[in-house]
Coordinates of C-alpha atoms in Angstrom, one line a residue:
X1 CA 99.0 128.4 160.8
X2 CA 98.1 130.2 157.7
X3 CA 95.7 128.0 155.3
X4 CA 96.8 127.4 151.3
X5 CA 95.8 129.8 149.0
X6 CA 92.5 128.9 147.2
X7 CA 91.8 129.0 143.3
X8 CA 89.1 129.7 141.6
X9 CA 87.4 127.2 140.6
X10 CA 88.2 124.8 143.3
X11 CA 87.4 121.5 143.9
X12 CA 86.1 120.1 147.3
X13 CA 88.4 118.2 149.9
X14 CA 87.6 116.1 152.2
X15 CA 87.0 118.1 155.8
X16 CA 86.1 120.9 153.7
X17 CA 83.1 123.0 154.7
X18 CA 80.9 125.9 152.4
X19 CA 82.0 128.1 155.7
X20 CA 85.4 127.6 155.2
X21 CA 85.3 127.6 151.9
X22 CA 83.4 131.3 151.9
X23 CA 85.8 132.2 155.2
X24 CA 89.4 131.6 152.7
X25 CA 88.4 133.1 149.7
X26 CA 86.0 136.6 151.8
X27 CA 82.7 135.5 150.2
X28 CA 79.2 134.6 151.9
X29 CA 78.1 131.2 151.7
X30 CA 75.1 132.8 150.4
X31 CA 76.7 134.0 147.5
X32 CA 78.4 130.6 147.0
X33 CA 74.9 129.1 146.9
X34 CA 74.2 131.1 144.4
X35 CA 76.8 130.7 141.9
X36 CA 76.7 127.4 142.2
X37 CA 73.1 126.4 142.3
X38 CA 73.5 125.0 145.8
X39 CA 69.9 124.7 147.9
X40 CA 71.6 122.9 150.6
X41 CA 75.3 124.8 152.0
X42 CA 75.5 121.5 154.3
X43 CA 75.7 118.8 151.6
X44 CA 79.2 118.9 149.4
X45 CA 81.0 115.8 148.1
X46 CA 84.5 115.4 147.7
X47 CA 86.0 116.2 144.3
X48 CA 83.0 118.2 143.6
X49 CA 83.9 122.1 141.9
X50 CA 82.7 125.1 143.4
X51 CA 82.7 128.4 141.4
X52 CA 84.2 131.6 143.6
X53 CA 83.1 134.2 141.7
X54 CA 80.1 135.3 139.6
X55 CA 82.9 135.6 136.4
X56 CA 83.7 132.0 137.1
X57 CA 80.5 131.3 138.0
X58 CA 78.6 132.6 134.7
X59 CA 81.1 133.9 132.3
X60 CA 80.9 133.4 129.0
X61 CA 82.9 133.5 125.7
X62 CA 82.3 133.0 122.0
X63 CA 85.5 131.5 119.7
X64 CA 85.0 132.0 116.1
X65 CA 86.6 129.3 113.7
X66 CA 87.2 128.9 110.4
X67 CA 86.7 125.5 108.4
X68 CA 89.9 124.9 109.2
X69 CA 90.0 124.9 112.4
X70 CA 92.0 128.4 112.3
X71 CA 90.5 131.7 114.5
X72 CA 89.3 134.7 112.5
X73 CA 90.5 137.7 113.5
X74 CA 88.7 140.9 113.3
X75 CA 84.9 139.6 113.0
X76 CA 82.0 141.7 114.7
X77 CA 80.4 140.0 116.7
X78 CA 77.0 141.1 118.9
X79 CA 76.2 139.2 122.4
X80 CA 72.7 139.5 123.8
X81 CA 72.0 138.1 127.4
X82 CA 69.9 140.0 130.4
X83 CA 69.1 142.5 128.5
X84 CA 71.9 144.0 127.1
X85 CA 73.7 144.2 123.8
X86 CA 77.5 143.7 124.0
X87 CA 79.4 144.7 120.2
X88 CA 83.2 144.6 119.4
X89 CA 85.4 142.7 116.6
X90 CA 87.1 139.3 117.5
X91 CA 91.1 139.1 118.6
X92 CA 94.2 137.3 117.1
X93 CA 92.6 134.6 118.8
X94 CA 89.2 134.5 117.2
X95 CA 87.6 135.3 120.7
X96 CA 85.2 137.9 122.2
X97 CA 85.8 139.0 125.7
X98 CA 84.5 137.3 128.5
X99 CA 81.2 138.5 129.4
X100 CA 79.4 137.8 133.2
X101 CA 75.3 136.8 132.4
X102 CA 73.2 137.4 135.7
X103 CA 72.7 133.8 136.4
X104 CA 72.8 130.2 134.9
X105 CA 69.8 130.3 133.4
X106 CA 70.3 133.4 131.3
X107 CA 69.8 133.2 127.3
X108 CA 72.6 134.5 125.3
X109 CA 72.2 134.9 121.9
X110 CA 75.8 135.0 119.3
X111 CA 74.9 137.4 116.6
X112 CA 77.9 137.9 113.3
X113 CA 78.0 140.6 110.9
X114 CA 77.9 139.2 107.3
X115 CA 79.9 140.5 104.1
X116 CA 77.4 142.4 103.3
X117 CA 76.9 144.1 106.4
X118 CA 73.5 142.5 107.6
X119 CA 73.4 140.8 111.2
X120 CA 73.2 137.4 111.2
X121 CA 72.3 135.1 114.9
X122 CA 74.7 131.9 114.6
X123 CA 73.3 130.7 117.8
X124 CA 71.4 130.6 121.3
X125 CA 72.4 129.0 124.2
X126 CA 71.8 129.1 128.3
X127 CA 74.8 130.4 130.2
X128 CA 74.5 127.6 132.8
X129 CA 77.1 127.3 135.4
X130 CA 80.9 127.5 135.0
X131 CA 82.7 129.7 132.7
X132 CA 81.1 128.8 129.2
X133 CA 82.9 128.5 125.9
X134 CA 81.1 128.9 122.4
X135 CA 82.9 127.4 119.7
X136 CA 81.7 128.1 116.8
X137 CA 82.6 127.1 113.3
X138 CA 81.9 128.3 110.1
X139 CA 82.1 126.3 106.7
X140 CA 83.8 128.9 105.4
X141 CA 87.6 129.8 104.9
X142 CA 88.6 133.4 105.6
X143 CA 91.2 135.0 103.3
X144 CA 91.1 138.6 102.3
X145 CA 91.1 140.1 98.7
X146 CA 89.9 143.0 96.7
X147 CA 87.5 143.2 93.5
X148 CA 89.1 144.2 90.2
X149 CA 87.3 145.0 87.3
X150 CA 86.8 142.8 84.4
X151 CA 87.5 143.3 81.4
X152 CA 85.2 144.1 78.7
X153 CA 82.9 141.8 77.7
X154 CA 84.4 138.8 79.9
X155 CA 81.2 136.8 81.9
X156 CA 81.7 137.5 85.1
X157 CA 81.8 134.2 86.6
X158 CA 84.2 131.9 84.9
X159 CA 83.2 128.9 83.3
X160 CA 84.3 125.6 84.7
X161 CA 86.3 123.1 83.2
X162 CA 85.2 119.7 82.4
X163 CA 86.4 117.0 84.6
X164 CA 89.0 115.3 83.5
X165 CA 89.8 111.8 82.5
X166 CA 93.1 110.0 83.6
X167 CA 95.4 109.3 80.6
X168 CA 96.5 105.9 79.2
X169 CA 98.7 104.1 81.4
X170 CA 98.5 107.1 84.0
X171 CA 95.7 106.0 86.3
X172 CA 95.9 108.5 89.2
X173 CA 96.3 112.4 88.1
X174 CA 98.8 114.4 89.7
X175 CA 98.3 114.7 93.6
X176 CA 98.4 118.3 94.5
X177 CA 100.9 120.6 94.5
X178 CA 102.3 122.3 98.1
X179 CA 100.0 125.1 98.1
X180 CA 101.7 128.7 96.5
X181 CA 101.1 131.9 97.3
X182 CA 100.8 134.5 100.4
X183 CA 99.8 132.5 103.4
X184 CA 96.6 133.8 105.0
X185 CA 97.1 135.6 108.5
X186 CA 94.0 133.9 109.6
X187 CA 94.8 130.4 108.8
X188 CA 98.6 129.4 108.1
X189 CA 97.8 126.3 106.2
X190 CA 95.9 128.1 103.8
X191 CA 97.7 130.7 100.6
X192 CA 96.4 132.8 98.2
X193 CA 97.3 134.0 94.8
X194 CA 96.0 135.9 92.0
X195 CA 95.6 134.7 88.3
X196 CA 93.5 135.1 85.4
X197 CA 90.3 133.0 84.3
X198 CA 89.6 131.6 80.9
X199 CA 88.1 135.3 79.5
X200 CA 90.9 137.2 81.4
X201 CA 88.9 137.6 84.8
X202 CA 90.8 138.2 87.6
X203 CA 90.4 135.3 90.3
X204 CA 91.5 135.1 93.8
X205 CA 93.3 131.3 93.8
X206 CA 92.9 129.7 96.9
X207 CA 94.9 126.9 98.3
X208 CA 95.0 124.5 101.0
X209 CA 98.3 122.6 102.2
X210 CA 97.3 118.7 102.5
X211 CA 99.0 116.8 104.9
X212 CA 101.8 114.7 103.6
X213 CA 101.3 111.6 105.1
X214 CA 97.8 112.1 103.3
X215 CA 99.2 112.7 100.0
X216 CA 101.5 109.7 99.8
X217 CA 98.3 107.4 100.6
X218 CA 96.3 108.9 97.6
X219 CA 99.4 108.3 95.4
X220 CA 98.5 104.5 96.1
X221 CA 95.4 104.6 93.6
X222 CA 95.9 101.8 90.4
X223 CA 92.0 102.3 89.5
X224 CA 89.8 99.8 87.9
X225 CA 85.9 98.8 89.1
X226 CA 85.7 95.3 90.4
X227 CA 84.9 92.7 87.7
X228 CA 82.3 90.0 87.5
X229 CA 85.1 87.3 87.9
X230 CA 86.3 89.1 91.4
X231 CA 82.9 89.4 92.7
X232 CA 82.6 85.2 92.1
X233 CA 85.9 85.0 93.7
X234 CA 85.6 87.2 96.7
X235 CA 82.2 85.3 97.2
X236 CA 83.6 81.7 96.6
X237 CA 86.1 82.7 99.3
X238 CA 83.6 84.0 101.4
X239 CA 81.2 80.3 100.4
X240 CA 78.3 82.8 99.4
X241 CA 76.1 84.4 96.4
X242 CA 78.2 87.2 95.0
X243 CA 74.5 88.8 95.5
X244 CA 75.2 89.3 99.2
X245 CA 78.1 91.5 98.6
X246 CA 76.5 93.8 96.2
X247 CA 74.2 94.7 98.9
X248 CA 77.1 95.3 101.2
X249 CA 78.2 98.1 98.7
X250 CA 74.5 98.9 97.9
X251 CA 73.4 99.8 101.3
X252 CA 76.7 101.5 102.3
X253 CA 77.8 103.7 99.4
X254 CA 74.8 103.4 96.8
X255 CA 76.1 100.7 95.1
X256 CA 78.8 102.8 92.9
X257 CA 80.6 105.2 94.8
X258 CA 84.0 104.1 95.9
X259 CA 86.6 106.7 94.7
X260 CA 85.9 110.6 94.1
X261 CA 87.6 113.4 92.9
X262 CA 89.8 115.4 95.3
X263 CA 89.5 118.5 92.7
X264 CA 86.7 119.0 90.1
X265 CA 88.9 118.9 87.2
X266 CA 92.4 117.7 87.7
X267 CA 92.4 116.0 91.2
X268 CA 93.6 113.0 92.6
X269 CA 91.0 110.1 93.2
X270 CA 90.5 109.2 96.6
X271 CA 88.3 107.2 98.5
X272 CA 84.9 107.8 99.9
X273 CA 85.0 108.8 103.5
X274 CA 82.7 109.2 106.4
X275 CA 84.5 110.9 109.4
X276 CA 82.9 110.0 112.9
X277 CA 84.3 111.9 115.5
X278 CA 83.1 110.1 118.4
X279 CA 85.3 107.5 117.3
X280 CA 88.0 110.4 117.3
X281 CA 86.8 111.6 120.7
X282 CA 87.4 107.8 121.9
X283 CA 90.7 106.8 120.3
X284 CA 92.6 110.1 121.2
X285 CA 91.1 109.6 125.9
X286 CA 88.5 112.8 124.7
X287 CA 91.7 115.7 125.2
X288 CA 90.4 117.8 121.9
X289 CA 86.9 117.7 123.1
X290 CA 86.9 121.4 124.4
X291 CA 89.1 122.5 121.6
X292 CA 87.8 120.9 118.8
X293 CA 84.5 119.6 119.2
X294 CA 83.6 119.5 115.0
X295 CA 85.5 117.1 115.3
X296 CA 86.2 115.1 118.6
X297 CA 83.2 114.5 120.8
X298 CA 81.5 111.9 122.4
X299 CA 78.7 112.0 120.5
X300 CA 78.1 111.3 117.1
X301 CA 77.3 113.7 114.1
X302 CA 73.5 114.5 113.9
X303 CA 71.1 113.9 110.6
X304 CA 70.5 117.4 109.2
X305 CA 66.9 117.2 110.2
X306 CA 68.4 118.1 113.2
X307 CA 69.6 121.2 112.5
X308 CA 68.9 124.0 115.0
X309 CA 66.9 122.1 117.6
X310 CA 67.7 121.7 121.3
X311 CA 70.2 118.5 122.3
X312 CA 71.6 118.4 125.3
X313 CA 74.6 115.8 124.3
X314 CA 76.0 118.7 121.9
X315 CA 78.8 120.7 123.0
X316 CA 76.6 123.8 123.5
X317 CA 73.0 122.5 123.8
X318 CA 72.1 122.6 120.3
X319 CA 72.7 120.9 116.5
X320 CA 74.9 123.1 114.8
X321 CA 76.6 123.1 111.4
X322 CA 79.3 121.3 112.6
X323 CA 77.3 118.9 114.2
X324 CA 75.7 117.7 111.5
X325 CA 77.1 114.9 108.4
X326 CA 78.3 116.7 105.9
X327 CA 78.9 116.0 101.7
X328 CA 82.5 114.3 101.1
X329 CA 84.1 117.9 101.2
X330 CA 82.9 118.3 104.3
X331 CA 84.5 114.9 105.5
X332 CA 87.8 115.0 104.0
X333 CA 88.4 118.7 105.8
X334 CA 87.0 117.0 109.2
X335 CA 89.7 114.4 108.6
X336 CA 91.9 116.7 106.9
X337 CA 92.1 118.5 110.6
X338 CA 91.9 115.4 112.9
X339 CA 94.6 113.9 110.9
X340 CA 97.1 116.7 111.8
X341 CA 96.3 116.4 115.5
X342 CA 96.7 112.9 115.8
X343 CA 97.3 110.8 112.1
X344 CA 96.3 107.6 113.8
X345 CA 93.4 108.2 115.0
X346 CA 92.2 110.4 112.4
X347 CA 92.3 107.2 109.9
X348 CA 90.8 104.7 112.6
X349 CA 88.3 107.1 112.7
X350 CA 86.7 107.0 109.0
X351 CA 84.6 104.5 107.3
X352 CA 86.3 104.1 103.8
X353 CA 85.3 103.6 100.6
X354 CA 82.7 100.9 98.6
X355 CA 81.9 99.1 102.0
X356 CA 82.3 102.0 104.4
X357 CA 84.6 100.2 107.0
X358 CA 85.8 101.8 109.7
X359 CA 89.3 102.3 110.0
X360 CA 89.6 101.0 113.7
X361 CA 88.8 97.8 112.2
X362 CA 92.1 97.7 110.6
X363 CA 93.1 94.2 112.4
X364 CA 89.9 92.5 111.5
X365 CA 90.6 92.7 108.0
X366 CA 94.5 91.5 107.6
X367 CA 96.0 94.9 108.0
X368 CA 99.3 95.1 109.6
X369 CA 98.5 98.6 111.3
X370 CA 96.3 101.7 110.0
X371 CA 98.4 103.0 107.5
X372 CA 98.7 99.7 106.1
X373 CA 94.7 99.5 106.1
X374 CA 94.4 102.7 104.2
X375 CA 96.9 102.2 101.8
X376 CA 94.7 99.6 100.5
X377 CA 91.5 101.7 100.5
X378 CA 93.6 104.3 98.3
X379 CA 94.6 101.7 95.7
X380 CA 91.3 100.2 93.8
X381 CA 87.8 99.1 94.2
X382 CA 89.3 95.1 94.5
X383 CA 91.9 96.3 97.3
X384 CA 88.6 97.5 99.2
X385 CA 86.7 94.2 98.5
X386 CA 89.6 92.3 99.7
X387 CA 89.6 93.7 103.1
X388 CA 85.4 93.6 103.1
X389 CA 86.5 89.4 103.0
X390 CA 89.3 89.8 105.9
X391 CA 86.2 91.7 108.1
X392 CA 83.8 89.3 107.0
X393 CA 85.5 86.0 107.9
X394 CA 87.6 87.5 111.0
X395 CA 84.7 89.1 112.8
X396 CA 83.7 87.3 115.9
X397 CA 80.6 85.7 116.7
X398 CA 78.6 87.2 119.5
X399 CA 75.3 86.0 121.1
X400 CA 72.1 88.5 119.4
X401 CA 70.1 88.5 122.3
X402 CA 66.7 90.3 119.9
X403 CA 67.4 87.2 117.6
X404 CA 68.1 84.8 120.3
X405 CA 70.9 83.7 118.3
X406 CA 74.7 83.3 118.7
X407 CA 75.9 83.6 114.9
X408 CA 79.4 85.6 113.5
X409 CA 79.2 88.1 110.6
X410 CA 80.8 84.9 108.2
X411 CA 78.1 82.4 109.1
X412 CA 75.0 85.6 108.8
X413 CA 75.9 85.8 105.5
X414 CA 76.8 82.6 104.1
X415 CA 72.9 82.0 105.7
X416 CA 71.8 85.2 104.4
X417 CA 70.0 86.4 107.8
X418 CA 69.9 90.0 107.2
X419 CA 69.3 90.9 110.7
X420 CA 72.2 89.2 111.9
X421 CA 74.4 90.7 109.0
X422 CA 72.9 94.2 109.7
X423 CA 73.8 93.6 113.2
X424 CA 77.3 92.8 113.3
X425 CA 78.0 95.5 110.5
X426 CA 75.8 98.2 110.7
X427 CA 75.2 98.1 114.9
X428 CA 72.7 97.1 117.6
X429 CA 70.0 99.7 116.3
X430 CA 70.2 98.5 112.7
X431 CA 66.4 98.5 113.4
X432 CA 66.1 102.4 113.2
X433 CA 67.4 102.6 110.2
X434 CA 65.8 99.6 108.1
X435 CA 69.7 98.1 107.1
X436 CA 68.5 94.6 107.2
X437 CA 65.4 95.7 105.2
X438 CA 67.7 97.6 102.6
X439 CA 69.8 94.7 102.6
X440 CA 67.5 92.1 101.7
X441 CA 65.9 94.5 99.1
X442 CA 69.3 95.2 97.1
X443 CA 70.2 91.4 97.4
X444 CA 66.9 90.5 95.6
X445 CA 67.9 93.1 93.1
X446 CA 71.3 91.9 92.3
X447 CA 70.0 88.2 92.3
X448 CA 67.5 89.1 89.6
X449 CA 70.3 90.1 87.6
X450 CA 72.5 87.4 87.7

């Protein structure tokens, strides 16, 4: 009887041996051993996955991204493992070949070439077992262009305009425009054009194409800041000091910072976000993990402190840029890209505006769905302190074992126990960060000032 062909990698069956194993696919069991850091060929478990070959065993590949999530074509690259120096330009799909390291434990180093021709290591990383794939992406968006010269006596850099201010009656500015102009080869979603600055310069316009379902909820904004009389009347709903949720929006978003400006001068106002892709990695069963890691993992964004030092629970052993929180930019591309793999999910996955709640909590505070949720967070400082009320009242009570306490989010702050408040809102290890310290300490503030 002739056995099944076997695949590489394979995974373990039961009645399977490393004999047989090594027998059907004409390797030693020594060499099996070795690729897969086995010090016992007796002891294999069911479902476990054996690597055939040393390429499977140790292979390794770098993928270059863009900000967008796009590969960028054409990039020299440098890999340096065991000794040896391996140099070529990127494919179509932003990838180097796969290169074979001597063992698991070999050190590779990902070097790029910069624009101005220097040589630039983007990271470091063991080769460990199983073919290994480096993702790696830049905060940049790649388009091409060339200079021009400018004309005489023009600055060279143009001067920007001045924000602007929404007319009369016209709360929201324009949303933007479909992007115009020659989409990029390396990233679809983004176009170029060229123009002319204020003095004449020539300038290389970039655009990026927002998702629609994206647009329509920023054309929701009516503006406004929340007025003394709503603050008494959210807190006479809520049978508390208007104080208390002051220092919701103090200790979440500084207090002030509800809507921003999509552009600098002429953008739509949108709300403050705060991606969190382990939320994303969650919602969506974890399938754009390998793929998209920036963005769905099931771990958390890091502090930038962080930056460059060893961590084992990040997609390649280290804090990288995209492993870090980033400014509201940064955020609204992260969601920006979730949002166009799965819209859902991308908006559960955000803490919005003056409160920063997350999006998953949707149900907690009235919402019908999501969308629904978000709309709201797009339309005014009010809408947002409307749905604070809806989380406050609706979120369950739960037993704090460190308190020794059984209290909901409603009763902690009609009592004012900041540690219970910073619990149920801010997490178990509220403690870490001081938020029922910061709490307490903006309450006092706002309560001096009424």
């Amino acid at each position: 009887m002739t056995e099944p062909a076997i695949t590489d990698p394979y995974r373990v069956k039961p009645g399977d041996t490393l004999s047989s194993i090594a027998r059907r696919c004409g390797k030693t069991v020594r060499e099996l051993q070795r690729w897969n850091g086995l010090r016992d060929p007796n002891k294999l478990a069911v479902g476990q996955t054996l690597y055939l070959s040393e390429s499977s065993a140790f292979g390794v590949t770098a993928l270059f991204l863009d900000a967008l999530r796009h590969p960028i074509e054409n990039l020299p690259f440098m890999l340096k493992f065991d000794g040896r120096t391996v140099t070529g330009r990127t494919g179509a799909n932003g990838m180097t070949a796969r290169q074979v390291t001597q063992s698991a434990h070999s050190d590779v180093e990902v070097w790029v070439q910069t624009v101005e021709g220097t040589w630039q290591q983007v990271t470091r990383t063991l080769s460990g077992y199983g073919h290994k794939l480096l993702t790696l992406v830049s905060g940049s968006i790649v388009v091409p262009g060339n200079t021009e010269p400018l004309p005489q006596g023009a600055p060279a850099k143009p001067s920007a305009p001045a924000p602007a201010k929404p007319a009369p009656g016209v709360p929201q500015p324009p949303l933007p425009k479909p992007a115009s102009g020659t989409p990029s080869k390396n990233n679809p979603a983004v176009k170029t054009r060229k123009t002319k600055g204020p003095q004449g310069q020539p300038v290389l316009k970039i655009e990026v194409d927002i998702p629609q379902g994206l647009a329509a909820l920023f054309g929701n904004y009516q503006g406004g800041e929340i007025t003394e009389a709503q603050w008494e009347q959210a807190a006479a709903y809520l049978q508390c000091e208007a104080a208390v949720l002051k220092a919701f929006a103090e200790v979440e978003s500084g207090g002030h910072l509800s809507f921003w400006r999509l552009n600098h001068a002429d953008g739509a106002n949108i709300p403050a976000v705060l991606f969190e892709r382990h939320y994303f990695s969650r919602l969506t069963g974890g399938k754009h993990d390998k793929t998209h890691p920036d963005i769905s993992w099931p771990t958390g964004y890091r502090k930038k402190s962080r930056l460059g030092k060893s961590d084992k629970k990040m997609h390649d052993g280290r804090v990288d840029a995209d492993d870090i929180y980033g400014d509201y930019a940064s955020a609204y591309l992260r969601l920006i890209n979730a949002y166009r793999l799965d819209a859902q999910a991308a908006l559960k996955s955000c803490s919005w505006g003056k409160f920063q709640i997350m999006g998953n909590n949707f149900a907690l505070c009235r919402a019908d769905d999501v969308e629904t949720f978000a709309a709201s967070m797009c339309t005014s400082e009010f809408a947002q302190l409307r749905l604070l009320c809806g989380y406050i009242r609706n979120k369950p009570g739960t037993r704090i074992k460190a308190l020794g306490i059984e209290m909901s989010l409603w009763g902690a702050v009609k009592a004012k126990n900041w540690q219970a408040i910073a619990f149920h809102y801010n997490g178990p290890d509220y403690k870490t960060y001081g938020y029922d310290s910061k709490l307490q300490a903006a309450y006092e503030k706002y309560r001096k000032k009424a």
